[in-house]
PDB file of C-alpha atoms in Angstrom:
ATOM      1  CA  MET T   1     -20.209  -4.021  21.967  1.00 72.00           C
ATOM      2  CA  ASN T   2     -17.264  -2.330  20.294  1.00 92.00           C
ATOM      3  CA  PRO T   3     -15.051  -4.937  18.595  1.00 97.00           C
ATOM      4  CA  LEU T   4     -11.399  -5.204  19.574  1.00 98.00           C
ATOM      5  CA  ILE T   5      -9.195  -3.707  16.861  1.00 98.00           C
ATOM      6  CA  SER T   6      -5.619  -4.931  16.451  1.00 98.00           C
ATOM      7  CA  ILE T   7      -3.118  -2.447  15.046  1.00 98.00           C
ATOM      8  CA  VAL T   8       0.039  -4.063  13.672  1.00 98.00           C
ATOM      9  CA  VAL T   9       3.076  -1.786  13.405  1.00 98.00           C
ATOM     10  CA  PRO T  10       6.218  -3.295  11.817  1.00 98.00           C
ATOM     11  CA  VAL T  11       9.274  -1.502  13.208  1.00 98.00           C
ATOM     12  CA  TYR T  12      12.697  -1.289  11.574  1.00 97.00           C
ATOM     13  CA  LYS T  13      15.219   1.569  11.511  1.00 95.00           C
ATOM     14  CA  VAL T  14      12.630   4.275  12.224  1.00 96.00           C
ATOM     15  CA  GLU T  15      13.988   5.700  15.475  1.00 96.00           C
ATOM     16  CA  LYS T  16      13.401   9.227  14.131  1.00 95.00           C
ATOM     17  CA  TYR T  17       9.692   8.649  13.422  1.00 96.00           C
ATOM     18  CA  LEU T  18       8.538   5.920  15.800  1.00 98.00           C
ATOM     19  CA  SER T  19       7.394   8.021  18.750  1.00 98.00           C
ATOM     20  CA  ASP T  20       5.169  10.182  16.521  1.00 97.00           C
ATOM     21  CA  CYS T  21       3.662   7.062  14.964  1.00 98.00           C
ATOM     22  CA  ILE T  22       2.872   5.371  18.277  1.00 98.00           C
ATOM     23  CA  GLY T  23       1.693   8.644  19.775  1.00 98.00           C
ATOM     24  CA  SER T  24      -0.856   9.102  17.002  1.00 98.00           C
ATOM     25  CA  ILE T  25      -2.202   5.594  17.655  1.00 98.00           C
ATOM     26  CA  LEU T  26      -2.575   6.267  21.363  1.00 98.00           C
ATOM     27  CA  LEU T  27      -4.631   9.383  20.570  1.00 97.00           C
ATOM     28  CA  GLN T  28      -7.338   7.418  18.750  1.00 98.00           C
ATOM     29  CA  GLU T  29     -10.875   8.343  19.785  1.00 97.00           C
ATOM     30  CA  TYR T  30     -11.690   4.629  19.448  1.00 97.00           C
ATOM     31  CA  ASP T  31      -9.852   3.123  22.411  1.00 95.00           C
ATOM     32  CA  HIS T  32     -10.709  -0.600  22.352  1.00 97.00           C
ATOM     33  CA  LEU T  33      -7.355  -1.363  20.790  1.00 98.00           C
ATOM     34  CA  GLU T  34      -4.601  -3.926  20.832  1.00 98.00           C
ATOM     35  CA  ILE T  35      -1.380  -2.346  19.566  1.00 98.00           C
ATOM     36  CA  LEU T  36       1.230  -4.820  18.327  1.00 98.00           C
ATOM     37  CA  LEU T  37       4.664  -3.257  17.852  1.00 98.00           C
ATOM     38  CA  VAL T  38       6.784  -5.761  15.905  1.00 98.00           C
ATOM     39  CA  ASN T  39      10.467  -4.926  16.335  1.00 98.00           C
ATOM     40  CA  ASP T  40      11.949  -6.606  13.262  1.00 97.00           C
ATOM     41  CA  GLY T  41      15.494  -6.820  14.601  1.00 97.00           C
ATOM     42  CA  SER T  42      16.018  -3.074  14.318  1.00 96.00           C
ATOM     43  CA  PRO T  43      19.676  -2.192  15.125  1.00 96.00           C
ATOM     44  CA  ASP T  44      18.870   1.262  16.546  1.00 96.00           C
ATOM     45  CA  ARG T  45      16.874   2.313  19.646  1.00 96.00           C
ATOM     46  CA  CYS T  46      13.523   1.222  18.208  1.00 97.00           C
ATOM     47  CA  GLY T  47      13.260  -1.797  20.477  1.00 97.00           C
ATOM     48  CA  ALA T  48      13.834   0.330  23.575  1.00 98.00           C
ATOM     49  CA  ILE T  49      11.304   2.911  22.409  1.00 98.00           C
ATOM     50  CA  CYS T  50       8.703   0.165  21.914  1.00 98.00           C
ATOM     51  CA  ASN T  51       9.370  -1.221  25.390  1.00 98.00           C
ATOM     52  CA  GLN T  52       9.044   2.217  26.956  1.00 98.00           C
ATOM     53  CA  PHE T  53       5.638   2.817  25.362  1.00 98.00           C
ATOM     54  CA  ALA T  54       4.490  -0.669  26.430  1.00 98.00           C
ATOM     55  CA  GLU T  55       5.311   0.174  30.052  1.00 97.00           C
ATOM     56  CA  GLU T  56       3.091   3.257  29.821  1.00 96.00           C
ATOM     57  CA  ASP T  57       0.036   1.718  28.091  1.00 97.00           C
ATOM     58  CA  GLN T  58      -1.243  -1.798  28.720  1.00 96.00           C
ATOM     59  CA  ARG T  59      -2.841  -1.984  25.275  1.00 97.00           C
ATOM     60  CA  ILE T  60       0.636  -2.196  23.733  1.00 98.00           C
ATOM     61  CA  LYS T  61       2.358  -5.526  23.163  1.00 98.00           C
ATOM     62  CA  VAL T  62       5.907  -5.692  21.828  1.00 98.00           C
ATOM     63  CA  ILE T  63       7.189  -8.537  19.681  1.00 98.00           C
ATOM     64  CA  HIS T  64      10.978  -8.698  19.310  1.00 98.00           C
ATOM     65  CA  LYS T  65      12.166 -10.885  16.434  1.00 97.00           C
ATOM     66  CA  GLU T  66      15.076 -11.402  14.088  1.00 97.00           C
ATOM     67  CA  ASN T  67      15.027  -9.288  10.966  1.00 97.00           C
ATOM     68  CA  GLY T  68      12.879 -10.860   8.278  1.00 96.00           C
ATOM     69  CA  GLY T  69      11.518  -7.890   6.357  1.00 95.00           C
ATOM     70  CA  LEU T  70       8.206  -6.039   6.249  1.00 96.00           C
ATOM     71  CA  SER T  71       6.083  -9.041   5.238  1.00 97.00           C
ATOM     72  CA  ASP T  72       7.565 -11.244   7.951  1.00 97.00           C
ATOM     73  CA  ALA T  73       6.931  -8.540  10.573  1.00 98.00           C
ATOM     74  CA  ARG T  74       3.307  -8.120   9.510  1.00 98.00           C
ATOM     75  CA  ASN T  75       2.823 -11.890   9.568  1.00 98.00           C
ATOM     76  CA  ALA T  76       4.249 -12.052  13.098  1.00 98.00           C
ATOM     77  CA  GLY T  77       1.711  -9.437  14.170  1.00 98.00           C
ATOM     78  CA  LEU T  78      -1.113 -11.355  12.508  1.00 98.00           C
ATOM     79  CA  ARG T  79      -0.172 -14.546  14.332  1.00 97.00           C
ATOM     80  CA  ALA T  80      -0.199 -12.748  17.685  1.00 98.00           C
ATOM     81  CA  MET T  81      -3.331 -10.637  17.228  1.00 98.00           C
ATOM     82  CA  ALA T  82      -6.546 -11.184  19.178  1.00 97.00           C
ATOM     83  CA  GLY T  83      -8.782  -8.539  17.586  1.00 98.00           C
ATOM     84  CA  GLU T  84     -11.869  -9.065  15.466  1.00 98.00           C
ATOM     85  CA  TYR T  85     -10.395  -6.648  12.928  1.00 98.00           C
ATOM     86  CA  VAL T  86      -6.839  -5.654  12.089  1.00 98.00           C
ATOM     87  CA  THR T  87      -5.262  -2.613  10.469  1.00 98.00           C
ATOM     88  CA  PHE T  88      -1.625  -1.961   9.557  1.00 98.00           C
ATOM     89  CA  VAL T  89       0.252   1.255  10.261  1.00 98.00           C
ATOM     90  CA  ASP T  90       3.785   1.717   8.935  1.00 97.00           C
ATOM     91  CA  SER T  91       6.098   2.998  11.649  1.00 97.00           C
ATOM     92  CA  ASP T  92       7.121   6.168   9.828  1.00 95.00           C
ATOM     93  CA  ASP T  93       3.498   7.181   9.213  1.00 96.00           C
ATOM     94  CA  THR T  94       0.876   8.670  11.532  1.00 97.00           C
ATOM     95  CA  ILE T  95      -2.906   8.447  11.737  1.00 97.00           C
ATOM     96  CA  GLU T  96      -5.561  11.012  12.587  1.00 97.00           C
ATOM     97  CA  GLU T  97      -7.636  10.635  15.755  1.00 97.00           C
ATOM     98  CA  ASN T  98     -10.666   9.371  13.794  1.00 97.00           C
ATOM     99  CA  TYR T  99      -8.775   6.815  11.688  1.00 98.00           C
ATOM    100  CA  VAL T 100      -9.874   3.665  13.528  1.00 98.00           C
ATOM    101  CA  SER T 101     -13.373   4.913  14.370  1.00 97.00           C
ATOM    102  CA  THR T 102     -14.023   5.805  10.716  1.00 97.00           C
ATOM    103  CA  LEU T 103     -12.945   2.356   9.531  1.00 98.00           C
ATOM    104  CA  VAL T 104     -14.890   0.488  12.212  1.00 98.00           C
ATOM    105  CA  ASN T 105     -18.056   2.486  11.536  1.00 96.00           C
ATOM    106  CA  LEU T 106     -17.704   1.807   7.807  1.00 96.00           C
ATOM    107  CA  ALA T 107     -17.299  -1.939   8.280  1.00 96.00           C
ATOM    108  CA  GLU T 108     -20.134  -2.216  10.797  1.00 96.00           C
ATOM    109  CA  ARG T 109     -22.542   0.039   8.911  1.00 95.00           C
ATOM    110  CA  HIS T 110     -22.079  -1.742   5.577  1.00 96.00           C
ATOM    111  CA  GLN T 111     -21.495  -5.212   7.071  1.00 96.00           C
ATOM    112  CA  THR T 112     -18.284  -5.682   5.132  1.00 97.00           C
ATOM    113  CA  GLN T 113     -15.019  -7.402   6.014  1.00 98.00           C
ATOM    114  CA  ILE T 114     -12.837  -4.678   4.490  1.00 98.00           C
ATOM    115  CA  ALA T 115     -13.109  -0.914   4.945  1.00 98.00           C
ATOM    116  CA  VAL T 116     -10.887   1.669   3.255  1.00 98.00           C
ATOM    117  CA  THR T 117     -10.013   5.330   3.771  1.00 96.00           C
ATOM    118  CA  LEU T 118      -7.649   7.657   1.922  1.00 94.00           C
ATOM    119  CA  PHE T 119      -4.007   8.625   2.330  1.00 93.00           C
ATOM    120  CA  ARG T 120      -2.774  12.126   2.842  1.00 92.00           C
ATOM    121  CA  HIS T 121       0.740  12.242   1.355  1.00 89.00           C
ATOM    122  CA  ILE T 122       3.210  14.328   3.333  1.00 89.00           C
ATOM    123  CA  LYS T 123       6.733  15.105   2.127  1.00 84.00           C
ATOM    124  CA  GLU T 124       9.293  14.843   4.873  1.00 80.00           C
ATOM    125  CA  GLY T 125      10.080  18.252   6.304  1.00 74.00           C
ATOM    126  CA  GLU T 126       6.839  19.840   5.125  1.00 69.00           C
ATOM    127  CA  GLU T 127       3.931  20.878   7.309  1.00 65.00           C
ATOM    128  CA  LYS T 128       0.781  18.770   7.346  1.00 61.00           C
ATOM    129  CA  THR T 129      -2.065  20.465   5.510  1.00 59.00           C
ATOM    130  CA  GLN T 130      -5.483  20.793   7.085  1.00 56.00           C
ATOM    131  CA  VAL T 131      -8.191  18.362   6.035  1.00 55.00           C
ATOM    132  CA  GLU T 132     -11.658  19.745   5.459  1.00 49.00           C
ATOM    133  CA  LYS T 133     -14.218  18.554   8.016  1.00 45.00           C
ATOM    134  CA  SER T 134     -17.046  18.433   5.471  1.00 42.00           C
ATOM    135  CA  GLU T 135     -18.865  15.243   4.504  1.00 49.00           C
ATOM    136  CA  LYS T 136     -16.695  12.863   2.502  1.00 67.00           C
ATOM    137  CA  LEU T 137     -17.529  10.479  -0.300  1.00 87.00           C
ATOM    138  CA  GLU T 138     -18.734   7.129   1.003  1.00 94.00           C
ATOM    139  CA  LYS T 139     -19.819   4.102  -0.977  1.00 95.00           C
ATOM    140  CA  LEU T 140     -20.111   0.342  -0.887  1.00 97.00           C
ATOM    141  CA  LEU T 141     -18.214  -1.345  -3.708  1.00 97.00           C
ATOM    142  CA  SER T 142     -18.908  -4.826  -4.992  1.00 97.00           C
ATOM    143  CA  THR T 143     -15.932  -7.198  -5.192  1.00 97.00           C
ATOM    144  CA  ASN T 144     -15.314  -6.512  -8.883  1.00 96.00           C
ATOM    145  CA  GLU T 145     -15.845  -2.757  -8.443  1.00 97.00           C
ATOM    146  CA  ALA T 146     -13.327  -2.714  -5.598  1.00 98.00           C
ATOM    147  CA  LEU T 147     -10.763  -4.677  -7.614  1.00 97.00           C
ATOM    148  CA  GLU T 148     -11.233  -2.430 -10.631  1.00 97.00           C
ATOM    149  CA  THR T 149     -10.867   0.799  -8.694  1.00 96.00           C
ATOM    150  CA  MET T 150      -7.793  -0.581  -6.914  1.00 97.00           C
ATOM    151  CA  PHE T 151      -6.024  -1.835 -10.049  1.00 97.00           C
ATOM    152  CA  TYR T 152      -6.855   1.409 -11.873  1.00 97.00           C
ATOM    153  CA  GLN T 153      -5.540   3.273  -8.791  1.00 95.00           C
ATOM    154  CA  ASP T 154      -8.706   5.319  -8.777  1.00 93.00           C
ATOM    155  CA  LEU T 155     -10.357   5.658  -5.354  1.00 93.00           C
ATOM    156  CA  PHE T 156      -7.606   3.701  -3.581  1.00 95.00           C
ATOM    157  CA  ASP T 157      -4.517   1.628  -4.288  1.00 95.00           C
ATOM    158  CA  ASN T 158      -3.264  -1.778  -3.189  1.00 96.00           C
ATOM    159  CA  ASN T 159      -1.438  -0.622  -0.040  1.00 96.00           C
ATOM    160  CA  ALA T 160      -2.031  -2.811   3.003  1.00 97.00           C
ATOM    161  CA  THR T 161      -2.209   0.347   5.116  1.00 97.00           C
ATOM    162  CA  GLY T 162      -5.252   2.630   5.203  1.00 97.00           C
ATOM    163  CA  LYS T 163      -7.556  -0.391   5.412  1.00 98.00           C
ATOM    164  CA  LEU T 164      -9.353  -2.444   8.062  1.00 98.00           C
ATOM    165  CA  TYR T 165      -9.658  -6.217   7.619  1.00 98.00           C
ATOM    166  CA  HIS T 166     -11.702  -8.844   9.419  1.00 98.00           C
ATOM    167  CA  HIS T 167      -9.305 -11.289  11.058  1.00 98.00           C
ATOM    168  CA  SER T 168     -10.840 -14.288   9.256  1.00 97.00           C
ATOM    169  CA  LEU T 169      -9.518 -13.059   5.889  1.00 98.00           C
ATOM    170  CA  PHE T 170      -5.984 -13.982   6.935  1.00 97.00           C
ATOM    171  CA  LYS T 171      -6.819 -17.580   7.801  1.00 96.00           C
ATOM    172  CA  ASN T 172      -5.007 -18.870   4.711  1.00 95.00           C
ATOM    173  CA  ILE T 173      -3.253 -15.711   3.514  1.00 97.00           C
ATOM    174  CA  GLU T 174       0.100 -14.264   4.551  1.00 96.00           C
ATOM    175  CA  PHE T 175       2.263 -11.509   3.135  1.00 97.00           C
ATOM    176  CA  PRO T 176       4.964 -13.040   0.884  1.00 96.00           C
ATOM    177  CA  LYS T 177       8.275 -13.047   2.716  1.00 94.00           C
ATOM    178  CA  GLY T 178      11.399 -11.898   0.893  1.00 91.00           C
ATOM    179  CA  LEU T 179       9.626  -9.860  -1.787  1.00 93.00           C
ATOM    180  CA  LEU T 180       9.150  -6.127  -2.307  1.00 93.00           C
ATOM    181  CA  TYR T 181       5.780  -4.597  -3.309  1.00 93.00           C
ATOM    182  CA  GLU T 182       4.183  -7.365  -1.261  1.00 94.00           C
ATOM    183  CA  ASP T 183       0.882  -5.494  -1.054  1.00 95.00           C
ATOM    184  CA  LEU T 184       0.303  -6.029  -4.775  1.00 95.00           C
ATOM    185  CA  LEU T 185       0.365  -9.767  -4.178  1.00 95.00           C
ATOM    186  CA  THR T 186      -1.868  -9.720  -1.122  1.00 97.00           C
ATOM    187  CA  THR T 187      -4.571  -7.046  -1.090  1.00 98.00           C
ATOM    188  CA  TYR T 188      -6.500  -8.305  -4.129  1.00 97.00           C
ATOM    189  CA  LYS T 189      -6.682 -11.790  -2.595  1.00 97.00           C
ATOM    190  CA  LEU T 190      -8.165 -10.347   0.590  1.00 98.00           C
ATOM    191  CA  ILE T 191     -10.736  -8.356  -1.397  1.00 98.00           C
ATOM    192  CA  LEU T 192     -11.782 -11.543  -3.208  1.00 97.00           C
ATOM    193  CA  LEU T 193     -12.615 -13.098   0.166  1.00 96.00           C
ATOM    194  CA  SER T 194     -14.399 -10.092   1.657  1.00 96.00           C
ATOM    195  CA  GLN T 195     -18.117 -10.657   2.181  1.00 90.00           C
ATOM    196  CA  ASN T 196     -20.361  -7.933   0.771  1.00 92.00           C
ATOM    197  CA  GLY T 197     -17.525  -6.160  -1.030  1.00 95.00           C
ATOM    198  CA  VAL T 198     -15.545  -3.193   0.296  1.00 98.00           C
ATOM    199  CA  ALA T 199     -16.756  -0.091   2.147  1.00 98.00           C
ATOM    200  CA  PHE T 200     -14.956   3.101   1.103  1.00 97.00           C
ATOM    201  CA  SER T 201     -14.730   6.537   2.693  1.00 96.00           C
ATOM    202  CA  GLY T 202     -13.008   9.559   1.179  1.00 94.00           C
ATOM    203  CA  SER T 203     -11.782  10.703   4.596  1.00 93.00           C
ATOM    204  CA  GLN T 204      -8.060  11.450   4.523  1.00 94.00           C
ATOM    205  CA  ASN T 205      -6.982  10.204   7.900  1.00 95.00           C
ATOM    206  CA  TYR T 206      -3.870   8.114   7.187  1.00 97.00           C
ATOM    207  CA  ASN T 207      -0.760  10.277   6.897  1.00 96.00           C
ATOM    208  CA  TYR T 208       1.711   8.643   4.489  1.00 94.00           C
ATOM    209  CA  LEU T 209       5.226  10.041   4.858  1.00 93.00           C
ATOM    210  CA  LEU T 210       7.212  10.423   1.633  1.00 88.00           C
ATOM    211  CA  ARG T 211      10.851   9.692   2.499  1.00 78.00           C
ATOM    212  CA  GLU T 212      13.824   9.660   0.152  1.00 68.00           C
ATOM    213  CA  ASP T 213      15.464   6.833   2.112  1.00 65.00           C
ATOM    214  CA  SER T 214      12.405   4.566   2.047  1.00 59.00           C
ATOM    215  CA  ILE T 215      12.201   1.353   0.010  1.00 56.00           C
ATOM    216  CA  GLU T 216      10.327   3.274  -2.676  1.00 56.00           C
ATOM    217  CA  GLY T 217      13.062   5.885  -2.809  1.00 54.00           C
ATOM    218  CA  SER T 218      16.001   3.470  -2.725  1.00 67.00           C
ATOM    219  CA  PRO T 219      18.110   2.721  -5.862  1.00 78.00           C
ATOM    220  CA  PHE T 220      17.027  -0.036  -8.223  1.00 90.00           C
ATOM    221  CA  SER T 221      18.320  -3.485  -7.296  1.00 93.00           C
ATOM    222  CA  LYS T 222      18.194  -7.121  -8.325  1.00 94.00           C
ATOM    223  CA  LYS T 223      15.710  -7.717  -5.501  1.00 94.00           C
ATOM    224  CA  LYS T 224      13.353  -5.159  -7.020  1.00 95.00           C
ATOM    225  CA  PHE T 225      13.658  -6.826 -10.423  1.00 97.00           C
ATOM    226  CA  ASP T 226      13.117 -10.329  -9.029  1.00 96.00           C
ATOM    227  CA  SER T 227      10.062  -9.081  -7.104  1.00 96.00           C
ATOM    228  CA  LEU T 228       8.720  -7.500 -10.286  1.00 97.00           C
ATOM    229  CA  ILE T 229       8.996 -10.768 -12.237  1.00 97.00           C
ATOM    230  CA  TYR T 230       7.254 -12.681  -9.441  1.00 97.00           C
ATOM    231  CA  ILE T 231       4.432 -10.136  -9.324  1.00 97.00           C
ATOM    232  CA  LEU T 232       3.961 -10.227 -13.101  1.00 97.00           C
ATOM    233  CA  LYS T 233       3.610 -14.009 -13.042  1.00 97.00           C
ATOM    234  CA  ASP T 234       1.116 -13.842 -10.184  1.00 97.00           C
ATOM    235  CA  LEU T 235      -1.042 -11.129 -11.762  1.00 97.00           C
ATOM    236  CA  GLU T 236      -0.977 -12.836 -15.168  1.00 96.00           C
ATOM    237  CA  GLU T 237      -2.351 -15.987 -13.554  1.00 96.00           C
ATOM    238  CA  PHE T 238      -5.036 -13.984 -11.786  1.00 96.00           C
ATOM    239  CA  LYS T 239      -5.909 -12.207 -15.035  1.00 94.00           C
ATOM    240  CA  SER T 240      -6.501 -15.560 -16.729  1.00 94.00           C
ATOM    241  CA  GLU T 241      -8.822 -16.634 -13.901  1.00 93.00           C
ATOM    242  CA  ILE T 242     -11.049 -13.529 -14.080  1.00 93.00           C
ATOM    243  CA  PRO T 243     -10.941 -12.230 -17.695  1.00 92.00           C
ATOM    244  CA  ILE T 244     -13.392  -9.405 -16.957  1.00 94.00           C
ATOM    245  CA  LEU T 245     -10.635  -7.720 -14.939  1.00 96.00           C
ATOM    246  CA  HIS T 246      -7.813  -8.146 -17.444  1.00 95.00           C
ATOM    247  CA  LYS T 247      -7.760  -4.494 -18.582  1.00 96.00           C
ATOM    248  CA  CYS T 248      -7.463  -2.993 -15.107  1.00 97.00           C
ATOM    249  CA  ILE T 249      -4.841  -5.584 -14.113  1.00 97.00           C
ATOM    250  CA  GLU T 250      -2.755  -4.750 -17.181  1.00 97.00           C
ATOM    251  CA  CYS T 251      -3.041  -1.055 -16.321  1.00 97.00           C
ATOM    252  CA  ARG T 252      -1.686  -1.714 -12.818  1.00 97.00           C
ATOM    253  CA  ILE T 253       1.122  -3.847 -14.230  1.00 97.00           C
ATOM    254  CA  LEU T 254       2.129  -1.098 -16.634  1.00 97.00           C
ATOM    255  CA  SER T 255       2.055   1.527 -13.878  1.00 96.00           C
ATOM    256  CA  LEU T 256       4.470  -0.626 -11.864  1.00 96.00           C
ATOM    257  CA  LEU T 257       6.687  -1.108 -14.917  1.00 97.00           C
ATOM    258  CA  PHE T 258       6.893   2.620 -15.566  1.00 96.00           C
ATOM    259  CA  HIS T 259       7.562   3.282 -11.879  1.00 94.00           C
ATOM    260  CA  LEU T 260      10.492   0.851 -11.836  1.00 96.00           C
ATOM    261  CA  PHE T 261      11.779   1.846 -15.285  1.00 96.00           C
ATOM    262  CA  PHE T 262      12.450   5.364 -14.009  1.00 94.00           C
ATOM    263  CA  GLU T 263      14.397   3.930 -11.055  1.00 94.00           C
ATOM    264  CA  THR T 264      16.804   1.991 -13.282  1.00 95.00           C
ATOM    265  CA  GLU T 265      20.151   3.307 -14.450  1.00 94.00           C
ATOM    266  CA  GLU T 266      20.041   4.520 -18.035  1.00 93.00           C
ATOM    267  CA  GLY T 267      21.520   1.931 -20.388  1.00 94.00           C
ATOM    268  CA  SER T 268      21.489  -0.859 -17.789  1.00 96.00           C
ATOM    269  CA  ILE T 269      20.279  -4.376 -18.490  1.00 96.00           C
ATOM    270  CA  TYR T 270      17.401  -3.751 -16.084  1.00 97.00           C
ATOM    271  CA  GLU T 271      16.282  -0.711 -18.071  1.00 97.00           C
ATOM    272  CA  VAL T 272      16.291  -2.743 -21.297  1.00 97.00           C
ATOM    273  CA  GLU T 273      14.427  -5.676 -19.733  1.00 97.00           C
ATOM    274  CA  ILE T 274      11.724  -3.519 -18.183  1.00 98.00           C
ATOM    275  CA  PHE T 275      11.281  -1.484 -21.361  1.00 98.00           C
ATOM    276  CA  SER T 276      10.668  -4.711 -23.294  1.00 98.00           C
ATOM    277  CA  LEU T 277       7.903  -5.525 -20.807  1.00 98.00           C
ATOM    278  CA  ILE T 278       6.441  -2.031 -21.217  1.00 98.00           C
ATOM    279  CA  LYS T 279       6.131  -2.696 -24.955  1.00 97.00           C
ATOM    280  CA  LYS T 280       4.130  -5.830 -24.178  1.00 97.00           C
ATOM    281  CA  TYR T 281       1.422  -3.977 -22.233  1.00 97.00           C
ATOM    282  CA  ARG T 282       1.366  -0.441 -23.649  1.00 97.00           C
ATOM    283  CA  VAL T 283      -1.066  -0.964 -26.552  1.00 96.00           C
ATOM    284  CA  GLY T 284      -3.724  -2.530 -24.345  1.00 95.00           C
ATOM    285  CA  VAL T 285      -3.501   0.318 -21.833  1.00 96.00           C
ATOM    286  CA  LEU T 286      -3.373   2.964 -24.550  1.00 95.00           C
ATOM    287  CA  THR T 287      -6.713   1.771 -25.924  1.00 93.00           C
ATOM    288  CA  ASP T 288      -8.343   1.480 -22.472  1.00 95.00           C
ATOM    289  CA  ARG T 289     -10.411   4.606 -21.865  1.00 92.00           C
ATOM    290  CA  TYR T 290     -10.521   3.858 -18.123  1.00 93.00           C
ATOM    291  CA  ALA T 291      -6.731   3.693 -17.779  1.00 95.00           C
ATOM    292  CA  ARG T 292      -4.908   6.437 -15.901  1.00 92.00           C
ATOM    293  CA  LYS T 293      -4.145   9.466 -18.030  1.00 92.00           C
ATOM    294  CA  LYS T 294      -0.466   9.452 -17.041  1.00 90.00           C
ATOM    295  CA  ALA T 295      -0.120   5.796 -18.029  1.00 92.00           C
ATOM    296  CA  ARG T 296      -1.695   6.442 -21.427  1.00 94.00           C
ATOM    297  CA  ILE T 297       0.527   9.458 -22.123  1.00 94.00           C
ATOM    298  CA  ALA T 298       3.625   7.521 -21.064  1.00 94.00           C
ATOM    299  CA  SER T 299       2.531   4.653 -23.334  1.00 96.00           C
ATOM    300  CA  VAL T 300       2.404   7.002 -26.317  1.00 96.00           C
ATOM    301  CA  ILE T 301       5.823   8.480 -25.571  1.00 96.00           C
ATOM    302  CA  SER T 302       7.327   5.022 -25.077  1.00 96.00           C
ATOM    303  CA  PHE T 303       6.942   4.449 -28.832  1.00 97.00           C
ATOM    304  CA  LEU T 304       9.667   7.080 -29.279  1.00 96.00           C
ATOM    305  CA  GLY T 305      12.115   5.065 -27.189  1.00 96.00           C
ATOM    306  CA  ARG T 306      13.664   4.888 -23.735  1.00 95.00           C
ATOM    307  CA  ARG T 307      15.372   8.287 -23.757  1.00 94.00           C
ATOM    308  CA  PRO T 308      12.260  10.357 -24.625  1.00 93.00           C
ATOM    309  CA  LEU T 309      10.396   8.443 -21.912  1.00 94.00           C
ATOM    310  CA  ARG T 310      12.958   9.568 -19.332  1.00 92.00           C
ATOM    311  CA  ILE T 311      12.746  13.171 -20.542  1.00 91.00           C
ATOM    312  CA  PHE T 312       8.957  13.044 -20.166  1.00 83.00           C
ATOM    313  CA  TYR T 313       9.363  11.758 -16.605  1.00 82.00           C
ATOM    314  CA  LYS T 314      11.812  14.525 -15.625  1.00 77.00           C
ATOM    315  CA  PHE T 315       9.545  17.160 -17.208  1.00 68.00           C
ATOM    316  CA  GLY T 316       6.595  15.816 -15.267  1.00 57.00           C
ATOM    317  CA  LYS T 317       8.507  15.898 -11.977  1.00 58.00           C
ATOM    318  CA  SER T 318       9.627  19.487 -12.584  1.00 48.00           C
ATOM    319  CA  ARG T 319       5.989  20.551 -12.885  1.00 47.00           C
ATOM    320  CA  ASN T 320       4.887  18.958  -9.588  1.00 46.00           C
TER     321      ASN T 320
END
């Protein structure tokens, strides 16, 4: 029997993108689905759009709730789900027709509780490129291998999306409400619980939309800084529990620090604070031959100071 798959879609201020997102889910070749649209108090027409789709397809259930943020919306979907497995789709993204079937086949074939596929990044306003139909890389990763590749941002990253999870993994785990970058605090804990590691496929069938007005593209804020400090404390504690993973964890921490450093205003207290944290981790990453090349180069340049680091970042962006 084909297991029921729950798809949780948090919805907030995405009126422009929502129909494409839901439409791509309805086109899945795997049709034993439960689609949970969680309207997180969106002030636009999102709630009405969700209701309209629910009237047209009985697999869709709509949850209307007060605004509580992305984590709270995902948690609401988890509490309402009935599927054996669950996957998350952000409401400004789309998925290819084989997204669910690929993940289910991976999990069933390798008898794992987590299966992962790749993102295809699409800049808003640009056409979607064709994906080759040839055979893709597939492998079964042990728990430590999966954590290493995730923290090194090698085969996949810590995003909650692009992954299939057995429902039992969320028995005692929720996404942290009120924090940004919540996936960093959650995905590694789910991997630790997954029986038989993580099944990975190199198929690019999750279309991640790059938007300037997304959380990632929004200006730096106190909430981002407070979330960063919380994440650092959490990952430092985890690092002390599993020393064998300390290098890859430090690499992921430094990548986040660089990412947020370039969002800060030059000369601000946030820039100074984050740069002091960069200095704490840069030597360890610089001497780690498995660390990302960009992180190691940025670590070297950081010894010259904050201004040269910003120049390096702008030069790198101009070459993309």
